PDB file of C-alpha atoms in Angstrom:
ATOM      1  CA  UNK A 128     275.444  86.992 231.792  1.00 88.00           C
ATOM      2  CA  UNK A 129     274.444  88.507 233.873  1.00 91.00           C
ATOM      3  CA  UNK A 130     273.512  92.668 232.861  1.00 91.00           C
ATOM      4  CA  UNK A 131     271.922  94.524 234.317  1.00 91.00           C
ATOM      5  CA  UNK A 132     269.298  97.513 232.914  1.00 89.00           C
ATOM      6  CA  UNK A 133     270.941 100.756 232.468  1.00 84.00           C
ATOM      7  CA  UNK A 134     266.690 102.297 232.215  1.00 85.00           C
ATOM      8  CA  UNK A 135     265.251 100.793 235.085  1.00 89.00           C
ATOM      9  CA  UNK A 136     268.153  98.586 236.732  1.00 88.00           C
ATOM     10  CA  UNK A 137     266.064  94.870 236.344  1.00 92.00           C
ATOM     11  CA  UNK A 138     268.515  92.381 236.331  1.00 93.00           C
ATOM     12  CA  UNK A 139     268.464  89.954 232.909  1.00 94.00           C
ATOM     13  CA  UNK A 140     270.491  87.044 231.924  1.00 94.00           C
ATOM     14  CA  UNK A 141     271.388  87.463 228.330  1.00 91.00           C
ATOM     15  CA  UNK A 142     272.896  83.731 226.685  1.00 90.00           C
ATOM     16  CA  UNK A 143     276.757  85.192 225.378  1.00 86.00           C
ATOM     17  CA  UNK A 144     276.013  84.457 221.888  1.00 85.00           C
ATOM     18  CA  UNK A 145     273.866  87.016 221.851  1.00 85.00           C
ATOM     19  CA  UNK A 146     275.240  89.651 223.007  1.00 83.00           C
ATOM     20  CA  UNK A 147     276.023  91.004 219.622  1.00 79.00           C
ATOM     21  CA  UNK A 148     272.174  90.946 218.752  1.00 85.00           C
ATOM     22  CA  UNK A 149     270.708  93.868 220.756  1.00 87.00           C
ATOM     23  CA  UNK A 150     269.109  92.067 223.620  1.00 92.00           C
ATOM     24  CA  UNK A 151     266.660  93.876 225.378  1.00 92.00           C
ATOM     25  CA  UNK A 152     265.932  94.157 229.131  1.00 93.00           C
ATOM     26  CA  UNK A 153     263.050  91.049 230.273  1.00 93.00           C
ATOM     27  CA  UNK A 154     260.943  93.867 232.409  1.00 95.00           C
ATOM     28  CA  UNK A 155     260.875  97.564 230.271  1.00 95.00           C
ATOM     29  CA  UNK A 156     261.654  95.825 226.890  1.00 94.00           C
ATOM     30  CA  UNK A 157     264.295  98.713 225.745  1.00 92.00           C
ATOM     31  CA  UNK A 158     267.991  97.581 224.181  1.00 90.00           C
ATOM     32  CA  UNK A 159     270.565  96.671 227.224  1.00 89.00           C
ATOM     33  CA  UNK A 160     273.446  97.684 225.338  1.00 87.00           C
ATOM     34  CA  UNK A 161     272.870 101.020 223.635  1.00 85.00           C
ATOM     35  CA  UNK A 162     276.685 102.074 222.252  1.00 88.00           C
ATOM     36  CA  UNK A 163     276.610 105.436 224.545  1.00 92.00           C
ATOM     37  CA  UNK A 164     277.287 106.465 227.400  1.00 95.00           C
ATOM     38  CA  UNK A 165     274.861 106.351 230.494  1.00 92.00           C
ATOM     39  CA  UNK A 166     274.889 108.691 233.822  1.00 93.00           C
ATOM     40  CA  UNK A 167     275.088 107.060 236.506  1.00 93.00           C
ATOM     41  CA  UNK A 168     274.215 108.322 240.425  1.00 93.00           C
ATOM     42  CA  UNK A 169     274.886 107.679 243.814  1.00 93.00           C
ATOM     43  CA  UNK A 170     271.236 105.352 243.574  1.00 90.00           C
ATOM     44  CA  UNK A 171     272.754 103.446 241.025  1.00 91.00           C
ATOM     45  CA  UNK A 172     275.742 103.204 240.798  1.00 93.00           C
ATOM     46  CA  UNK A 173     277.565 100.156 242.584  1.00 92.00           C
ATOM     47  CA  UNK A 174     274.504  97.574 241.627  1.00 90.00           C
ATOM     48  CA  UNK A 175     275.129  97.913 237.740  1.00 92.00           C
ATOM     49  CA  UNK A 176     278.801  97.829 238.653  1.00 94.00           C
ATOM     50  CA  UNK A 177     278.694  94.822 240.900  1.00 93.00           C
ATOM     51  CA  UNK A 178     276.119  92.935 239.430  1.00 92.00           C
ATOM     52  CA  UNK A 179     276.640  93.349 235.555  1.00 91.00           C
ATOM     53  CA  UNK A 180     279.235  90.354 234.334  1.00 91.00           C
ATOM     54  CA  UNK A 181     280.929  93.109 231.365  1.00 91.00           C
ATOM     55  CA  UNK A 182     283.389  95.145 231.912  1.00 95.00           C
ATOM     56  CA  UNK A 183     281.865  98.982 233.697  1.00 96.00           C
ATOM     57  CA  UNK A 184     283.920 101.258 232.172  1.00 97.00           C
ATOM     58  CA  UNK A 185     283.745 104.779 234.899  1.00 97.00           C
ATOM     59  CA  UNK A 186     284.457 108.137 233.994  1.00 97.00           C
ATOM     60  CA  UNK A 187     283.866 110.633 237.281  1.00 97.00           C
ATOM     61  CA  UNK A 188     283.359 113.803 235.673  1.00 97.00           C
ATOM     62  CA  UNK A 189     282.256 117.302 236.048  1.00 96.00           C
ATOM     63  CA  UNK A 190     280.258 119.902 233.775  1.00 96.00           C
ATOM     64  CA  UNK A 191     282.992 122.704 234.920  1.00 97.00           C
ATOM     65  CA  UNK A 192     285.948 120.726 234.360  1.00 96.00           C
ATOM     66  CA  UNK A 193     287.336 121.574 230.534  1.00 96.00           C
ATOM     67  CA  UNK A 194     289.135 118.072 230.438  1.00 96.00           C
ATOM     68  CA  UNK A 195     286.428 116.424 231.100  1.00 96.00           C
ATOM     69  CA  UNK A 196     284.769 117.803 228.392  1.00 96.00           C
ATOM     70  CA  UNK A 197     287.218 116.881 226.197  1.00 96.00           C
ATOM     71  CA  UNK A 198     287.471 113.424 227.326  1.00 96.00           C
ATOM     72  CA  UNK A 199     283.455 113.707 226.331  1.00 96.00           C
ATOM     73  CA  UNK A 200     283.550 113.145 222.436  1.00 97.00           C
ATOM     74  CA  UNK A 201     286.616 110.825 223.127  1.00 97.00           C
ATOM     75  CA  UNK A 202     284.193 108.518 225.972  1.00 97.00           C
ATOM     76  CA  UNK A 203     281.256 108.733 223.538  1.00 97.00           C
ATOM     77  CA  UNK A 204     283.133 106.981 220.400  1.00 97.00           C
ATOM     78  CA  UNK A 205     284.469 104.426 222.702  1.00 97.00           C
ATOM     79  CA  UNK A 206     280.756 103.910 223.958  1.00 95.00           C
ATOM     80  CA  UNK A 207     280.318 103.043 220.097  1.00 94.00           C
ATOM     81  CA  UNK A 208     283.126 100.555 219.860  1.00 95.00           C
ATOM     82  CA  UNK A 209     283.111  99.180 222.931  1.00 94.00           C
ATOM     83  CA  UNK A 210     279.641  98.022 222.245  1.00 91.00           C
ATOM     84  CA  UNK A 211     278.590  94.745 223.911  1.00 87.00           C
ATOM     85  CA  UNK A 212     281.864  93.932 224.806  1.00 91.00           C
ATOM     86  CA  UNK A 213     281.632  96.688 228.033  1.00 93.00           C
ATOM     87  CA  UNK A 214     279.634  99.000 229.369  1.00 93.00           C
ATOM     88  CA  UNK A 215     280.570 102.779 229.031  1.00 96.00           C
ATOM     89  CA  UNK A 216     279.163 104.660 232.088  1.00 96.00           C
ATOM     90  CA  UNK A 217     279.182 108.332 233.268  1.00 97.00           C
ATOM     91  CA  UNK A 218     279.284 109.460 237.094  1.00 97.00           C
ATOM     92  CA  UNK A 219     279.201 113.587 237.664  1.00 97.00           C
ATOM     93  CA  UNK A 220     281.074 113.976 241.020  1.00 96.00           C
ATOM     94  CA  UNK A 221     279.781 117.558 241.657  1.00 95.00           C
ATOM     95  CA  UNK A 222     276.402 115.919 241.915  1.00 96.00           C
ATOM     96  CA  UNK A 223     277.086 111.919 243.272  1.00 95.00           C
ATOM     97  CA  UNK A 224     279.774 112.561 246.041  1.00 94.00           C
ATOM     98  CA  UNK A 225     278.852 108.900 247.588  1.00 95.00           C
ATOM     99  CA  UNK A 226     280.693 107.050 244.335  1.00 94.00           C
ATOM    100  CA  UNK A 227     283.357 109.225 244.418  1.00 94.00           C
ATOM    101  CA  UNK A 228     284.178 109.395 247.890  1.00 95.00           C
ATOM    102  CA  UNK A 229     284.092 105.623 247.690  1.00 94.00           C
ATOM    103  CA  UNK A 230     285.804 105.257 245.203  1.00 95.00           C
ATOM    104  CA  UNK A 231     288.726 107.552 245.972  1.00 95.00           C
ATOM    105  CA  UNK A 232     288.179 109.971 243.426  1.00 95.00           C
ATOM    106  CA  UNK A 233     291.052 112.836 243.695  1.00 93.00           C
ATOM    107  CA  UNK A 234     290.970 114.554 240.553  1.00 94.00           C
ATOM    108  CA  UNK A 235     289.090 114.477 237.513  1.00 96.00           C
ATOM    109  CA  UNK A 236     288.540 113.168 234.696  1.00 97.00           C
ATOM    110  CA  UNK A 237     289.389 109.623 236.223  1.00 97.00           C
ATOM    111  CA  UNK A 238     288.272 106.657 234.246  1.00 97.00           C
ATOM    112  CA  UNK A 239     288.176 103.338 236.727  1.00 97.00           C
ATOM    113  CA  UNK A 240     287.557  99.801 234.369  1.00 97.00           C
ATOM    114  CA  UNK A 241     285.685  97.117 236.817  1.00 97.00           C
ATOM    115  CA  UNK A 242     285.768  93.679 236.396  1.00 95.00           C
ATOM    116  CA  UNK A 243     283.437  91.515 238.764  1.00 91.00           C
ATOM    117  CA  UNK A 244     282.394  94.076 240.864  1.00 91.00           C
ATOM    118  CA  UNK A 245     286.394  94.812 241.477  1.00 94.00           C
ATOM    119  CA  UNK A 246     288.171  98.022 240.521  1.00 95.00           C
ATOM    120  CA  UNK A 247     290.762  96.344 237.752  1.00 96.00           C
ATOM    121  CA  UNK A 248     292.326  99.342 236.727  1.00 96.00           C
ATOM    122  CA  UNK A 249     292.564 103.183 237.598  1.00 96.00           C
ATOM    123  CA  UNK A 250     293.422 106.082 235.110  1.00 95.00           C
ATOM    124  CA  UNK A 251     293.270 109.946 235.231  1.00 95.00           C
ATOM    125  CA  UNK A 252     293.725 112.581 232.624  1.00 94.00           C
ATOM    126  CA  UNK A 253     292.130 112.740 228.954  1.00 95.00           C
ATOM    127  CA  UNK A 254     292.085 110.156 226.610  1.00 94.00           C
ATOM    128  CA  UNK A 255     291.342 109.435 223.288  1.00 96.00           C
ATOM    129  CA  UNK A 256     289.210 107.221 222.165  1.00 96.00           C
ATOM    130  CA  UNK A 257     291.581 104.566 220.520  1.00 96.00           C
ATOM    131  CA  UNK A 258     293.837 104.524 223.333  1.00 97.00           C
ATOM    132  CA  UNK A 259     290.557 103.995 226.163  1.00 96.00           C
ATOM    133  CA  UNK A 260     289.370 101.031 223.547  1.00 96.00           C
ATOM    134  CA  UNK A 261     293.618  99.549 224.335  1.00 96.00           C
ATOM    135  CA  UNK A 262     293.748 100.490 227.727  1.00 96.00           C
ATOM    136  CA  UNK A 263     290.640  98.246 228.490  1.00 94.00           C
ATOM    137  CA  UNK A 264     291.472  95.397 227.481  1.00 90.00           C
ATOM    138  CA  UNK A 265     288.102  93.753 226.304  1.00 82.00           C
TER     139      UNK A 265
END
């Protein structure tokens, strides 16, 4: 399966049986799956979402948003629970307006689930970590 390195954006081919064994990037040698949400920007969002073969869950948020701050620890916990099964990313809507406009983000927090580079699900509002894991279906 193809995985985009969250550190250097290199494509890595990882055998499915190795996903659970903390594979490292062939270019920068950092861990591909950190178990933490990754910060993405307008510059790397589309490549990361379109090239990864694992599902990607994106949290569109802003630092001034109270519900977004409530969602942050739940999203971090879900990232740990879904390590190796899905990649969780955060996109600051204020700093990255192109990604927000392209994906029609109207309210925050909004979660988008991407499979094969295409939006599969959308959910707005705060969601507990366990519910997020069930919603992701991975």
